Each structure stands twice: as C-alpha cells, then as structure tokens.
Coordinates of C-alpha atoms and ligand atoms in Angstrom, one line a residue:
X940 CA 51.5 -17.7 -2.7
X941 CA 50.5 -13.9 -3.1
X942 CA 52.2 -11.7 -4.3
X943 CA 54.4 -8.9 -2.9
X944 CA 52.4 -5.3 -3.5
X945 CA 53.0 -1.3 -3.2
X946 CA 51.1 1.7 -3.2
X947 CA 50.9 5.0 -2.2
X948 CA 48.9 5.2 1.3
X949 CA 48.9 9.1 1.7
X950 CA 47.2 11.1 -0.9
X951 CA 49.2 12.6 -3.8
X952 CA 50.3 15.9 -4.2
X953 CA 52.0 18.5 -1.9
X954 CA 52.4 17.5 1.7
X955 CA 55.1 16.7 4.9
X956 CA 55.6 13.1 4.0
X957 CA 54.5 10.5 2.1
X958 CA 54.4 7.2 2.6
X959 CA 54.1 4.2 0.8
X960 CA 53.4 0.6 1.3
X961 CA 55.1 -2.4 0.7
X962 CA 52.9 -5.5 1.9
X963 CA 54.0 -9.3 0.6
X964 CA 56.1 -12.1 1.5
X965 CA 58.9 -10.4 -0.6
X966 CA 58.6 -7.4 1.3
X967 CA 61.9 -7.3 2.7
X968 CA 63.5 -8.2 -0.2
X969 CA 61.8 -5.7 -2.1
X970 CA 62.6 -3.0 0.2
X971 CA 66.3 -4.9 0.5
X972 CA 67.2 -4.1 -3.1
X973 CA 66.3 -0.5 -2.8
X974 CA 67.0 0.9 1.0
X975 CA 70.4 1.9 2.3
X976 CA 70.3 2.2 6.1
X977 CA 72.6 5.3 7.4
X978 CA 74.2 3.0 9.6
X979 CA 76.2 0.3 7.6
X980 CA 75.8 -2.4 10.2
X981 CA 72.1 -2.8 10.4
X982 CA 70.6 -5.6 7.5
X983 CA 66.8 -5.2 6.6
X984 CA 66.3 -8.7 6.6
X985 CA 67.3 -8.8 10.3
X986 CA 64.6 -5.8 11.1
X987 CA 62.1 -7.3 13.7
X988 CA 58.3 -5.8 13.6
X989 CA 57.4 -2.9 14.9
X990 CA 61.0 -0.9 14.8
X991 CA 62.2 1.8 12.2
X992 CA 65.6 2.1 10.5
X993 CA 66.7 5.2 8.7
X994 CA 68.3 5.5 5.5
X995 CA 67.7 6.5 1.9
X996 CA 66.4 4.8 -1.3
X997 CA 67.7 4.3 -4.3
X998 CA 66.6 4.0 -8.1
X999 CA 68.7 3.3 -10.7
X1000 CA 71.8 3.6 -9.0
X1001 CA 71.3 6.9 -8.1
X1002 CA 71.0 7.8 -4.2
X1003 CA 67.8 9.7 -3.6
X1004 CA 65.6 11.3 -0.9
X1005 CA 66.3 10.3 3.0
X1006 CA 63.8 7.6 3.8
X1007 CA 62.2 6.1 7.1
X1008 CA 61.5 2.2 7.3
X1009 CA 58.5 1.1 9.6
X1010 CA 59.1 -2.9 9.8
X1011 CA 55.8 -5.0 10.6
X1012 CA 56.5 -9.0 10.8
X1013 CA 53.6 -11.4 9.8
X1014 CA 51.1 -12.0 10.9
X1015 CA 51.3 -8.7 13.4
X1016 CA 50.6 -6.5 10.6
X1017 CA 47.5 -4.7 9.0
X1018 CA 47.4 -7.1 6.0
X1019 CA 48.4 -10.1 8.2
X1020 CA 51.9 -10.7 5.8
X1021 CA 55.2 -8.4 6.5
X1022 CA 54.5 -4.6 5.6
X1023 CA 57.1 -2.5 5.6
X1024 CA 56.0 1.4 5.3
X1025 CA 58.4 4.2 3.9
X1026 CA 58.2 7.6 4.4
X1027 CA 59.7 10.4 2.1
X1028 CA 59.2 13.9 1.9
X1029 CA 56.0 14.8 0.5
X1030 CA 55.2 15.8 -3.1
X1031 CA 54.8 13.5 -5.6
X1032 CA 58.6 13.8 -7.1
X1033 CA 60.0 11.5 -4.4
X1034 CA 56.9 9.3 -4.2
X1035 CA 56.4 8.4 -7.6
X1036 CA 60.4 7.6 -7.7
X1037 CA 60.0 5.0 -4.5
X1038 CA 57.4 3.4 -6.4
X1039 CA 59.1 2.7 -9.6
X1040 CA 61.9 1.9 -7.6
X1041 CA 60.0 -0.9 -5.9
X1042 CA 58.8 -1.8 -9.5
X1043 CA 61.9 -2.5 -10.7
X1044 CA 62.6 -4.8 -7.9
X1045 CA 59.5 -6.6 -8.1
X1046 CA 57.1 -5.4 -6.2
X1047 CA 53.3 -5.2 -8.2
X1048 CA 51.0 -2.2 -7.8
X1049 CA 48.0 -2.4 -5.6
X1050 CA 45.0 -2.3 -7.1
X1051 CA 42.1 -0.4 -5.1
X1052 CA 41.7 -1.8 -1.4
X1053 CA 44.3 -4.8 -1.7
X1054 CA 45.7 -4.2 1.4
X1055 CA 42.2 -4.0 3.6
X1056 CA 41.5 -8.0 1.0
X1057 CA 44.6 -9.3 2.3
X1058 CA 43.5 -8.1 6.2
X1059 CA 40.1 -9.6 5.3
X1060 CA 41.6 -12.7 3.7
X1061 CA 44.0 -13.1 6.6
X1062 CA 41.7 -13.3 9.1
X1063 CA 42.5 -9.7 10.3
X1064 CA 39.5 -8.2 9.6
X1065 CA 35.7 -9.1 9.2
X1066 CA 34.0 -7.9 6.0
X1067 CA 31.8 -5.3 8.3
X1068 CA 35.5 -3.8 9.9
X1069 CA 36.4 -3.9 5.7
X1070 CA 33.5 -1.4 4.9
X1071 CA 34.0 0.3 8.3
X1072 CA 37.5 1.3 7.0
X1073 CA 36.2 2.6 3.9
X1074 CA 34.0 5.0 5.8
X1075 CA 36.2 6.2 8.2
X1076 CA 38.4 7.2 5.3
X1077 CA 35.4 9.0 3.2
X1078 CA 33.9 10.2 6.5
X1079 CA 34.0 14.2 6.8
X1080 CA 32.3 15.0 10.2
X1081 CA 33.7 13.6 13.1
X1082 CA 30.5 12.4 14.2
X1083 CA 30.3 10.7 10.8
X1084 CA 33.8 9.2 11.5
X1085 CA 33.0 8.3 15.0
X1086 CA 30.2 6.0 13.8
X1087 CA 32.5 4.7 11.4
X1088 CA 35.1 4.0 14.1
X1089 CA 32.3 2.0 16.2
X1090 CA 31.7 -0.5 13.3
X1091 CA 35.4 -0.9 12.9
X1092 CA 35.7 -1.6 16.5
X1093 CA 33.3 -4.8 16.1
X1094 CA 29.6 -3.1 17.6
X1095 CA 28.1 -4.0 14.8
X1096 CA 29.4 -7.4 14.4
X1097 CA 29.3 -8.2 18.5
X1098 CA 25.5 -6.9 17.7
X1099 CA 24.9 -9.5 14.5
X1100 CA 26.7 -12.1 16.5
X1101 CA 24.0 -11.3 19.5
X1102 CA 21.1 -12.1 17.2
X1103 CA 23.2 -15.0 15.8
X1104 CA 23.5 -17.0 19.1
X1105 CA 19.8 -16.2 19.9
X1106 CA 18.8 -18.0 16.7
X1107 CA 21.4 -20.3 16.6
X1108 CA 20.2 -22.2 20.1
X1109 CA 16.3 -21.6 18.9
X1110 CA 16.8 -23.3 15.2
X1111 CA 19.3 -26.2 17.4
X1112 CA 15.9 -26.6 19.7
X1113 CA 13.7 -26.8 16.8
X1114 CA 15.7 -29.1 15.2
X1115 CA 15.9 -31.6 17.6
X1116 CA 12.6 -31.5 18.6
X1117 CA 11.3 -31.5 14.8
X1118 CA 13.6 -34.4 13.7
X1119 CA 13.5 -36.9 16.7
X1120 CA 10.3 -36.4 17.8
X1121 CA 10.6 -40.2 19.9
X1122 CA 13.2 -38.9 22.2
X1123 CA 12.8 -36.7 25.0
X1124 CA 13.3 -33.4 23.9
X1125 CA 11.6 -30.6 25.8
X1126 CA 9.0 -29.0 23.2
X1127 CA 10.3 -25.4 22.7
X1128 CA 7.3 -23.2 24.1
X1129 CA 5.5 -21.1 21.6
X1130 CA 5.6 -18.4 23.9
X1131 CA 9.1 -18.6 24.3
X1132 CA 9.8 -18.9 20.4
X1133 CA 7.6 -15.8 20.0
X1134 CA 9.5 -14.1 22.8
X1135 CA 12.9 -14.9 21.2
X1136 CA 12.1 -13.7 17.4
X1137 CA 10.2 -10.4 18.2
X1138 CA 13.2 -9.3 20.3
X1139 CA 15.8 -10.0 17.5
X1140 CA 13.2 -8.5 14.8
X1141 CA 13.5 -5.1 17.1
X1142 CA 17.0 -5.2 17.0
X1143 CA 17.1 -5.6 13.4
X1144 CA 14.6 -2.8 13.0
X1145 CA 16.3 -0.5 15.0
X1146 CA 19.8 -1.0 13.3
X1147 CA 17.2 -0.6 10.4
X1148 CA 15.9 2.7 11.6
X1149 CA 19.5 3.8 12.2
X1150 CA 20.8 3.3 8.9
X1151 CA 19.5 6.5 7.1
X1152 CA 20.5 9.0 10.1
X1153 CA 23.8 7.0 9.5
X1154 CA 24.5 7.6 6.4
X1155 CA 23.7 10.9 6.6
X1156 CA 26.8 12.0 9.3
X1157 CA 28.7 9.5 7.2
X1158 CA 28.0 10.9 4.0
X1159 CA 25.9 13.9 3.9
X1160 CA 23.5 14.8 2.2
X1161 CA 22.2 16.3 -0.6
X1162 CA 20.6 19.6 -0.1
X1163 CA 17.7 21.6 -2.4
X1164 CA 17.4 25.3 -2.1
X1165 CA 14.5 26.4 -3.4
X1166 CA 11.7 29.2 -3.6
X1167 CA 11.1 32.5 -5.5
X1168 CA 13.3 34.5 -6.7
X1169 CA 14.4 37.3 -4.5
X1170 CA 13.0 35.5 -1.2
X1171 CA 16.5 35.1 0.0
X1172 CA 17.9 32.0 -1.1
X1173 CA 21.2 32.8 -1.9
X1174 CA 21.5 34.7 0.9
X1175 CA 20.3 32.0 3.4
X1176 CA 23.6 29.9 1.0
X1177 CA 25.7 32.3 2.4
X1178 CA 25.0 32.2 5.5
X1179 CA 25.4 28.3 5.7
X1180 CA 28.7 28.3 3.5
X1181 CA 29.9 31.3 6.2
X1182 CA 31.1 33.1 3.3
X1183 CA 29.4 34.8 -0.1
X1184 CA 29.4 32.1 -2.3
X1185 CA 26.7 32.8 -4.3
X1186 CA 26.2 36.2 -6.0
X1187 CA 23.0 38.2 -3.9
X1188 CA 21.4 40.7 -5.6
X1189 CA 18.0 42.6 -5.5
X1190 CA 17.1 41.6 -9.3
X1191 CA 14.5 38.6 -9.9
X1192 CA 16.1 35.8 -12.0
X1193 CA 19.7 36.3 -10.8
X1194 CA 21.0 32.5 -10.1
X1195 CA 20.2 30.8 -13.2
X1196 CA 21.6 27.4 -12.5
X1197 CA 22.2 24.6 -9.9
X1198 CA 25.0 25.9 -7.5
X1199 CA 26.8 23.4 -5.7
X1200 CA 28.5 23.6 -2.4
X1201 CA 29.2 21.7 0.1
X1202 CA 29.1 23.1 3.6
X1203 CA 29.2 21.7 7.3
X1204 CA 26.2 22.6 9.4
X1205 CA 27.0 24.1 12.5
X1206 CA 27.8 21.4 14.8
X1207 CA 25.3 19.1 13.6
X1208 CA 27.9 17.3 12.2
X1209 CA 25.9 16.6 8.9
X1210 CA 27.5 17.6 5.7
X1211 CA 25.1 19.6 3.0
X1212 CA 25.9 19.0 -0.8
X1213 CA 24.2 22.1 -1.5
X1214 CA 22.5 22.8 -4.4
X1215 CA 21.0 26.3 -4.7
X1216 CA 18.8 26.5 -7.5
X1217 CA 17.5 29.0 -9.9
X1218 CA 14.2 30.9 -8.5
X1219 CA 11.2 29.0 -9.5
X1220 CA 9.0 30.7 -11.3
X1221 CA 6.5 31.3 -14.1
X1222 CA 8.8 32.1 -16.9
X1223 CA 5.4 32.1 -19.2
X1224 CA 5.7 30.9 -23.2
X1225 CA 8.0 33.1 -24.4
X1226 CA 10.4 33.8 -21.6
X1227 CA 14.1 33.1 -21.1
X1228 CA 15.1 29.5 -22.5
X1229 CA 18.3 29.4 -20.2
X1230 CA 16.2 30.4 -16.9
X1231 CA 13.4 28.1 -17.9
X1232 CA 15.9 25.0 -18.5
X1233 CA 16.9 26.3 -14.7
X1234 CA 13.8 26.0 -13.1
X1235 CA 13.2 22.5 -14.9
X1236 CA 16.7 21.5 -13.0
X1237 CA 15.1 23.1 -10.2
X1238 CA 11.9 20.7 -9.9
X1239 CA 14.7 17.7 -10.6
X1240 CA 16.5 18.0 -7.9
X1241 CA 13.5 18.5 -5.7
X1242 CA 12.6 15.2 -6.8
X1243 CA 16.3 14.2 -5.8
X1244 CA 17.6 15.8 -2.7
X1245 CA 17.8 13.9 0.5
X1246 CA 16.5 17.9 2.4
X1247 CA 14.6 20.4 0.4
X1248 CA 15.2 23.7 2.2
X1249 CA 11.8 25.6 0.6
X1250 CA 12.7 29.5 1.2
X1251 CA 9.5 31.8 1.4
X1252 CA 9.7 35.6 2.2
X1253 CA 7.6 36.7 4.9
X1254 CA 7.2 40.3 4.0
X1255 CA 5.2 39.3 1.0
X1256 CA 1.8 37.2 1.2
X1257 CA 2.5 34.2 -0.3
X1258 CA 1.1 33.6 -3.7
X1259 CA 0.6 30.7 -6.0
X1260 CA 4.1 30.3 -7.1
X1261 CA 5.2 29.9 -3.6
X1262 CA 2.2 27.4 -3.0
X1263 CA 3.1 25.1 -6.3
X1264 CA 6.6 24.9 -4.6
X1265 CA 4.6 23.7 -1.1
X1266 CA 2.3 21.4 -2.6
X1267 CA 5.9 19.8 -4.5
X1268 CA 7.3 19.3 -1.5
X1269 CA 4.4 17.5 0.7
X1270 CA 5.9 13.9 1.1
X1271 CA 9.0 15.0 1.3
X1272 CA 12.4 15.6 3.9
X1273 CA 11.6 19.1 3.3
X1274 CA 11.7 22.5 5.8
X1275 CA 10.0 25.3 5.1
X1276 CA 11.8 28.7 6.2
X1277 CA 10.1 31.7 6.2
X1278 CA 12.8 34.4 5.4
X1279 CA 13.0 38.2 6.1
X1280 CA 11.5 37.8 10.1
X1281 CA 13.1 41.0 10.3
X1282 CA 10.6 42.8 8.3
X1283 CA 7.8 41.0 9.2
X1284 CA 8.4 39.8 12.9
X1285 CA 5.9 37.3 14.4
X1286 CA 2.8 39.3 13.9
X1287 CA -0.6 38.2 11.1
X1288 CA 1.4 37.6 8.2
X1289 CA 3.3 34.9 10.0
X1290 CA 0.3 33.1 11.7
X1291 CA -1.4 33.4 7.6
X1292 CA 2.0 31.7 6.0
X1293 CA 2.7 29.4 9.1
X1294 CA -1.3 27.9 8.6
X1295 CA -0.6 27.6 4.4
X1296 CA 2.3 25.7 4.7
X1297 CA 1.4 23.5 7.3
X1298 CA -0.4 21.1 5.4
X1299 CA 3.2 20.3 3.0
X1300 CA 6.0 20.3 5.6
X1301 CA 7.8 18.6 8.3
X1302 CA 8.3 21.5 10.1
X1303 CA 8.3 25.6 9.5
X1304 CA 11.6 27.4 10.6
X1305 CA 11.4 31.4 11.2
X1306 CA 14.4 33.1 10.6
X1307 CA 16.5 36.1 9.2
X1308 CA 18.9 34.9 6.6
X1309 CA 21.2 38.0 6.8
X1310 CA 21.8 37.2 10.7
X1311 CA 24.1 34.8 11.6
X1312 CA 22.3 33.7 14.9
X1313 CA 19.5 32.2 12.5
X1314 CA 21.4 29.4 11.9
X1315 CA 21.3 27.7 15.2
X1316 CA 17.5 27.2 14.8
X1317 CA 18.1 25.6 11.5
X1318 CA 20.7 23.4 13.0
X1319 CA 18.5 21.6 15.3
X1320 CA 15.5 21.3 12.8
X1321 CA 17.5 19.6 10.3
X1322 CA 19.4 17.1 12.6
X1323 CA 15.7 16.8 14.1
X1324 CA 14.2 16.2 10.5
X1325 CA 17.2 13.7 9.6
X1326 CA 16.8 11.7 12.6
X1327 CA 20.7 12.6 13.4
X1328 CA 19.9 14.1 16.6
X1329 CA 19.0 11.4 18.8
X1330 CA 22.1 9.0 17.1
X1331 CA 24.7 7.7 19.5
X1332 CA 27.6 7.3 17.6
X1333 CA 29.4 5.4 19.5
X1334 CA 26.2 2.3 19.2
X1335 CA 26.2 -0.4 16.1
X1336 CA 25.2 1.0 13.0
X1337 CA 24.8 -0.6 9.4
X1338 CA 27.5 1.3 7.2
X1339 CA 26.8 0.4 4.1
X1340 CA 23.4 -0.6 1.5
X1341 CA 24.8 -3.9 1.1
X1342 CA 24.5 -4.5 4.8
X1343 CA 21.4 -2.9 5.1
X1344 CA 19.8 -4.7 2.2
X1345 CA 21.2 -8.0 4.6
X1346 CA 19.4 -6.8 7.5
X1347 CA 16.2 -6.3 6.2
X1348 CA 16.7 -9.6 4.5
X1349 CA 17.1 -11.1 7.7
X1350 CA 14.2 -8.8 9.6
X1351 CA 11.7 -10.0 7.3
X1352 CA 12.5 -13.5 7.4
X1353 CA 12.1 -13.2 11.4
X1354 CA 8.7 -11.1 10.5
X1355 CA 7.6 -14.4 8.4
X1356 CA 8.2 -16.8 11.2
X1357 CA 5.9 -14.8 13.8
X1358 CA 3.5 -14.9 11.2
X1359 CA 3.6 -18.2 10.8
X1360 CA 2.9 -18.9 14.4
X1361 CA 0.2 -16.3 14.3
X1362 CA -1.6 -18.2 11.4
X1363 CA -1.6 -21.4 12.8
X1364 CA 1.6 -23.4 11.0
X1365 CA 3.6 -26.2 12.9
X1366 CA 7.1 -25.0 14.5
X1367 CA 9.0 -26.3 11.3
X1368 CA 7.5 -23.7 9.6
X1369 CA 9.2 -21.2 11.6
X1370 CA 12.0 -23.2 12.0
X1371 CA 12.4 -22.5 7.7
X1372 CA 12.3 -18.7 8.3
X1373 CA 14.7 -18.6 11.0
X1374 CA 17.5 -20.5 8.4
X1375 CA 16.6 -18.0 5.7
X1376 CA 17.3 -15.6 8.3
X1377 CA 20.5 -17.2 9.6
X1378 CA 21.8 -17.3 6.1
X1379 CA 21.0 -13.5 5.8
X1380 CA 23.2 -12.4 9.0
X1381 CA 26.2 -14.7 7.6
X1382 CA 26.1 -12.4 4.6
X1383 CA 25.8 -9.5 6.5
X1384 CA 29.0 -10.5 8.8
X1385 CA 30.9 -11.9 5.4
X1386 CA 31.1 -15.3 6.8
X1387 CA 28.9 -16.2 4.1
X1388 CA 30.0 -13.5 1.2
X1389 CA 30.6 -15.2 -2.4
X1390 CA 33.5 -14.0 -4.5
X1391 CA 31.5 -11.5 -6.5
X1392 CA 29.9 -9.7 -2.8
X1393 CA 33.6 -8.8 -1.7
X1394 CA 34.7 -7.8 -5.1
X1395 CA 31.8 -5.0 -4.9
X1396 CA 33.0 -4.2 -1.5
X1397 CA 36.4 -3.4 -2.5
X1398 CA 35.6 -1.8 -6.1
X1399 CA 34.8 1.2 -4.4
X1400 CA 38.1 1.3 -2.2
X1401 CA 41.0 3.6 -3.3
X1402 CA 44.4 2.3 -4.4
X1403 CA 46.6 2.7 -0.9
X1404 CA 44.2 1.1 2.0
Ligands
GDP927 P1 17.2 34.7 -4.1 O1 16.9 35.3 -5.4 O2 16.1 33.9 -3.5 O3 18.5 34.0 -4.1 O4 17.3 36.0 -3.1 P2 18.6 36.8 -2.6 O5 19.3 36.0 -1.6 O6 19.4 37.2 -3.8 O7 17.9 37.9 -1.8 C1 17.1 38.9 -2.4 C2 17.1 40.2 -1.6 O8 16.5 39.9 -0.3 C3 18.5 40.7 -1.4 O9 18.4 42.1 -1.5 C4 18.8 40.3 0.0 O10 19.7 41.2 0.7 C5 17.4 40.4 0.7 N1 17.3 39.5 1.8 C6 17.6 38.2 1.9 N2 17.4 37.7 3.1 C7 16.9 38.7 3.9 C8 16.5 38.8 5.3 O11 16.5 37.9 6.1 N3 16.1 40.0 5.7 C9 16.1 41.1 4.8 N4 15.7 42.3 5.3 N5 16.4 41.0 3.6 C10 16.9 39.8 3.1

C-alpha cells in the first residue's frame, strides 16, 4: 500500500494563499489529527469529495492560522487516492508549520512529481499527459502553454493511437497471411501496404517537423547578439527588453561580457534568453585580456545559441570584422539586421551590405534600433525563421526529447519497411519493421516505458505536482 504524502503545491514565498497537499490512503487521518472544523458538528472522516470545510490547524497543541479543506474521494482525485488540499495564508510562516504539522502525524514528504506518478500509476494519466503537465507548468508564453495544454488534453496520444491502429490491423494482416499461408487469407496488396506506411511516416514526420517550433514557444530560446562594437547592439537589447538594460554608450568596447536577459518578443509568443555579447573585434596581440576573453565567449555562444541576431551598422561600409562575423554565422538560425536605417535609408549602401550578407543568412532585417516600431519587423522574421509562425497550437505536438527521440525511432522503422518493398524483400520483411515500429509508439505513449524511462520523466518535476 502507498503511502500517505504532502507537499507544498504553490510556490514558496510571499503570496495570498498557499496551499498544500495531502494525497494517500491516510489522508483523512492525517488531516484528522491536525484540522479543527469551525463548526464542531462536522467530522473530516465524514467529508465527501469535492466539498470544503473550514477551520484551523494545529501544531503542537497550539491553534494556528484559519485553514480551508478541499476534500477529493478516491479514485475522483488528481492522483487517483483521497487528496485533501489546504489552504493558508500565504508566506512561508504558515506553510512550513502545516507541513510539519502533517509530519508529525504521519504524513511523508513528496519527493519531486509524486503526485503526477501516482495519477500516472493510477491510471489517471498517460505518460505523454505526465510530461504535458510539466510543460504547462514551465511554459511562459501562452502560446507555449496552449501547446502544452493540447498534449495534456490527449492530441498527441489520440494522434499516436491513430498510427497505432493503422499498424496494428496491417502487422494482424501480415501475420496471418505470413504464418498460415494454406488458409484463405486475402494477400495484403503491396499497393495498399505502401499506401498505409507512407501516410503514417508523414504523420510521424510532421509531428517531427513540429517538435523544434515547439519547443521553442515552450521553452524559448536562446538568443546571440552579436556584431561590432558601437553598431547598436545594446541598443537593439533595449529595445527588445522594453527597457535600458544594458548600458549604451558611444565608446567602442563598452559591454565586455555575456549579458543575459530574458525578454518576450512582441506577440510572437517566443521567449529570448538573451545573451548580448561583447563587440567582436580584433583586439590584436597586446590588447585587453578581459575584452579578448569576451569576444572568445562571444564566438561560444555563436556556436550555442538556438537565434544569432548578427547586428551591422548601415552608416558604415562593412569591413572585414563584420564579414568574419557573416561568414561564422552561414549554417546557422541566424538574422542579419542592418542597424541605423535612419542614417542611411534604403539608398547604395544598403543594396552593397544587403548583396554581402546574402550569401551567410536566413534572411536580412532593416531597421532602426532606437525606434520602437522596428520591432514588429523583427517579430515576424524570427517566428518566420523558427518555424513558430505557421504552428497551430491547439494540434498534437511532441513535448519532450524523449518523445521525439520515440518518434523518430518509430519514423525510421516505417522508412525501413518501404525500403524494403522498394528493394525487392518478401512482406515479412516489412512486417519486422512495422513491430520495431509498434514497439517504438508504445514507448512513446508509456504503455511500454521501463522503470528507469519514468524515473527520468519525473526527475525533472518539482516537489508539489
Ligand atoms: P554596441 O556597442 O553594439 O552595443 O552599440 P550601442 O548600442 O552602444 O550603440 C552605439 C551607438 O550607436 C550609440 O550612440 C547609439 O545611440 C547609436 N545607435 C544605436 N542604434 C542606432 C540607430 O538605429 N540609429 C542611430 N542613429 N543611432 C543608433
């Protein structure tokens, strides 16, 4: 039998309320020992699910803070066992007393995402809605959070489950055709077997193709400023932070390390972990040590950074520092702005930078740093660039590299079997490829997870969900 946990579910520190929960068969015990209703003639063991009872806890003998009770019965409950939630005020004072309160009467501390295990292991949840709680709760955009709340409402697993039918009556055909060969089963049609896999291959590569644009409203990404000094990129900073984050001046050398700051873009949704790095350029042999170990941190995170935001400034030909920074970023998710149109407008010296860069970037983005109506432009380039503009949040989506790593698992395996049939093999052949695939999907969905897979799941939960 399990047994009877608490935790803190609302962040600590200041706040309204907090609540804690108490999820176990011993919950109302627990919460028996340590609860006072106002009114004297109500019993907590006689609470039925879903109703509240007011009152105050108690620890040590000493009344404390006025307390609500939210009663959940088993199995109607998140976790699937009886959960009762308390509220208190907020702070940690009366929070951290409820706890060791319930302590004292028996209850255990949660460790990181008990409660969403117990919903898994009683049947509440699948492993997909598991992760799909996870990023609801991490999620910062609501875009991000809306995808989130798509995968926790089963698209992703009514999608898998799609794909799992589709095999599931194709590998049954097989079967019977490949094992009894002296009864009458109809021979499945090659045509029709190649019909069947290419369609579920698509639909593996497009929740495939999905995953990155994903993660990126889920998670943001991690952004590279980078250029010469004095072409504007601390200014172009503030203008995506909205405020003067980093410190703009006219004097060559002035950011000396990696700035971080994260900032939502417009109404893209997507969430830049900015860095804004030192200007890059030749410090020569005997130049500063701390802005030359700047620039190296510099070419690092160019290397790193999910966008590179290259900054060049337009009133000034380019020259071959800004050209070492373009040829770095060919390859790469990387835009190059071309700063200061205000001085230089759209005349030669834009058509000259515009044909230099080409060659090294995804796309080239005019704009005026200092003026707020630059970033609109930006906006759309970016969630054009990280494939976040075309994504309907509300579809299935892959939320997580262990279910992507799954899915391509699974894709391949289908690739495999039309190859097969393209080279010339016998139907078992593909018949092998679609179980490899089969077993792929069922540890996608969970239904096939070992021990260790839900254990890595949950390691990155927080105490409380
Ligand atoms: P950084 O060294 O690349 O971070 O460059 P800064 O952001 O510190 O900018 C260098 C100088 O260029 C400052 O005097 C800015 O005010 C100026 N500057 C930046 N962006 C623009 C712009 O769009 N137009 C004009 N006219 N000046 C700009």
């Amino acid at each position: 039998m399990s047994s009877t946990i608490c935790a803190l579910a609302t962040p600590p520190g200041a706040g309204g309320i907090a609540v804690v929960r108490v999820s176990g068969p011993e919950a109302y015990a627990v919460v028996g020992e340590i609860f006072t209703p106002r009114n004297p003639a109500k019993r907590i063991a006689e609470a039925k699910g879903y109703t509240a009872m007011l009152g105050h806890y108690h620890l040590r003998g000493e009344e404390m803070d006025e307390t609500i009770a939210l009663f959940f019965r088993a199995p109607h409950s998140y976790t699937g066992e009886d959960v009762i939630e308390l509220s208190v005020h907020g702070g940690n004072a009366m929070a951290q007393g409820l706890l060791e309160a319930l302590y004292l009467a028996g209850a255990a501390p949660a460790g990181p995402g008990e409660f969403t295990r117990r919903a898994l292991e009683n049947g509440r949840m699948s492993l997909t809605q598991a992760e799909a709680v996870m990023e609801i709760i991490s999620a910062e955009g609501r875009q991000g959070a809306a995808l989130a709340k798509s995968a926790l409402d089963g698209a992703l697993a009514r999608r898998i489950a799609g794909i799992q039918a589709a095999l599931q009556t194709l590998a049954a055909h097989l079967t019977a055709w490949i094992d009894y060969p002296e009864e009458d089963v109809p021979e499945v049609s090659q045509a029709e077997l190649i019909a069947t896999l290419s369609e579920q291959r698509d639909t593996l590569d497009q929740l495939i193709a999905g995953y990155g644009a994903g993660a990126v409203l889920r998670r943001g990404v991690d952004c590279v400023l980078l250029g010469r000094p004095n072409v504007g990129k601390s200014t172009l900073l503030n203008l995506l932070a909205g405020f003067d984050r980093a410190i703009v001046t006219p004097i060559a050398g002035t950011t000396r390390d990696v700035l971080e700051q994260a900032v939502m873009l417009g109404d893209t949704g997507i969430r830049l972990n900015l860095f804004d790095t030192a200007g890059v350029r030749d410090v020569g042999e005997h130049g500063d040590a701390v802005e030359a170990e700047g620039i190296r941190r510099s070419w690092k995170k160019l290397e790193e950074a999910g966008l590179v935001l290259a900054v060049f400034d337009l009133a000034a030909p380019l020259n071959e520092e800004d050209l070492e920074i373009a040829r770095r970023c060919q390859g790469r998710p990387a835009l190059a702005i071309l700063n200061k149109q205000d001085l230089a407008g759209q005349g030669e010296a834009f058509t000259a930078a515009q044909q230099q860069l080409a060659p090294y970037f995804k796309a080239i983005i005019p704009l005026t740093a200092r003026d707020a109506a630059s970033l609109q432009p930006l906006c759309q380039a970016v969630a054009q660039l990280l494939g976040t503009a075309n994504l309907d949040p509300n579809a299935a989506a892959l939320c997580s590299a262990r279910q992507l790593s799954a899915a391509k698992e699974a894709r391949d395996a289908l690739a495999e079997a039309l190859n097969s049939q393209e080279d010339g093999f016998g139907l078992d052949a593909a018949g092998v490829c679609i179980s490899d695939a089969q077993r792929a999907l069922a540890r996608l969905t969970g239904e096939d997870a070992t021990e260790a897979t839900i254990d890595e799941v949950f390691s990155t939960f927080c105490v409380g969900k």
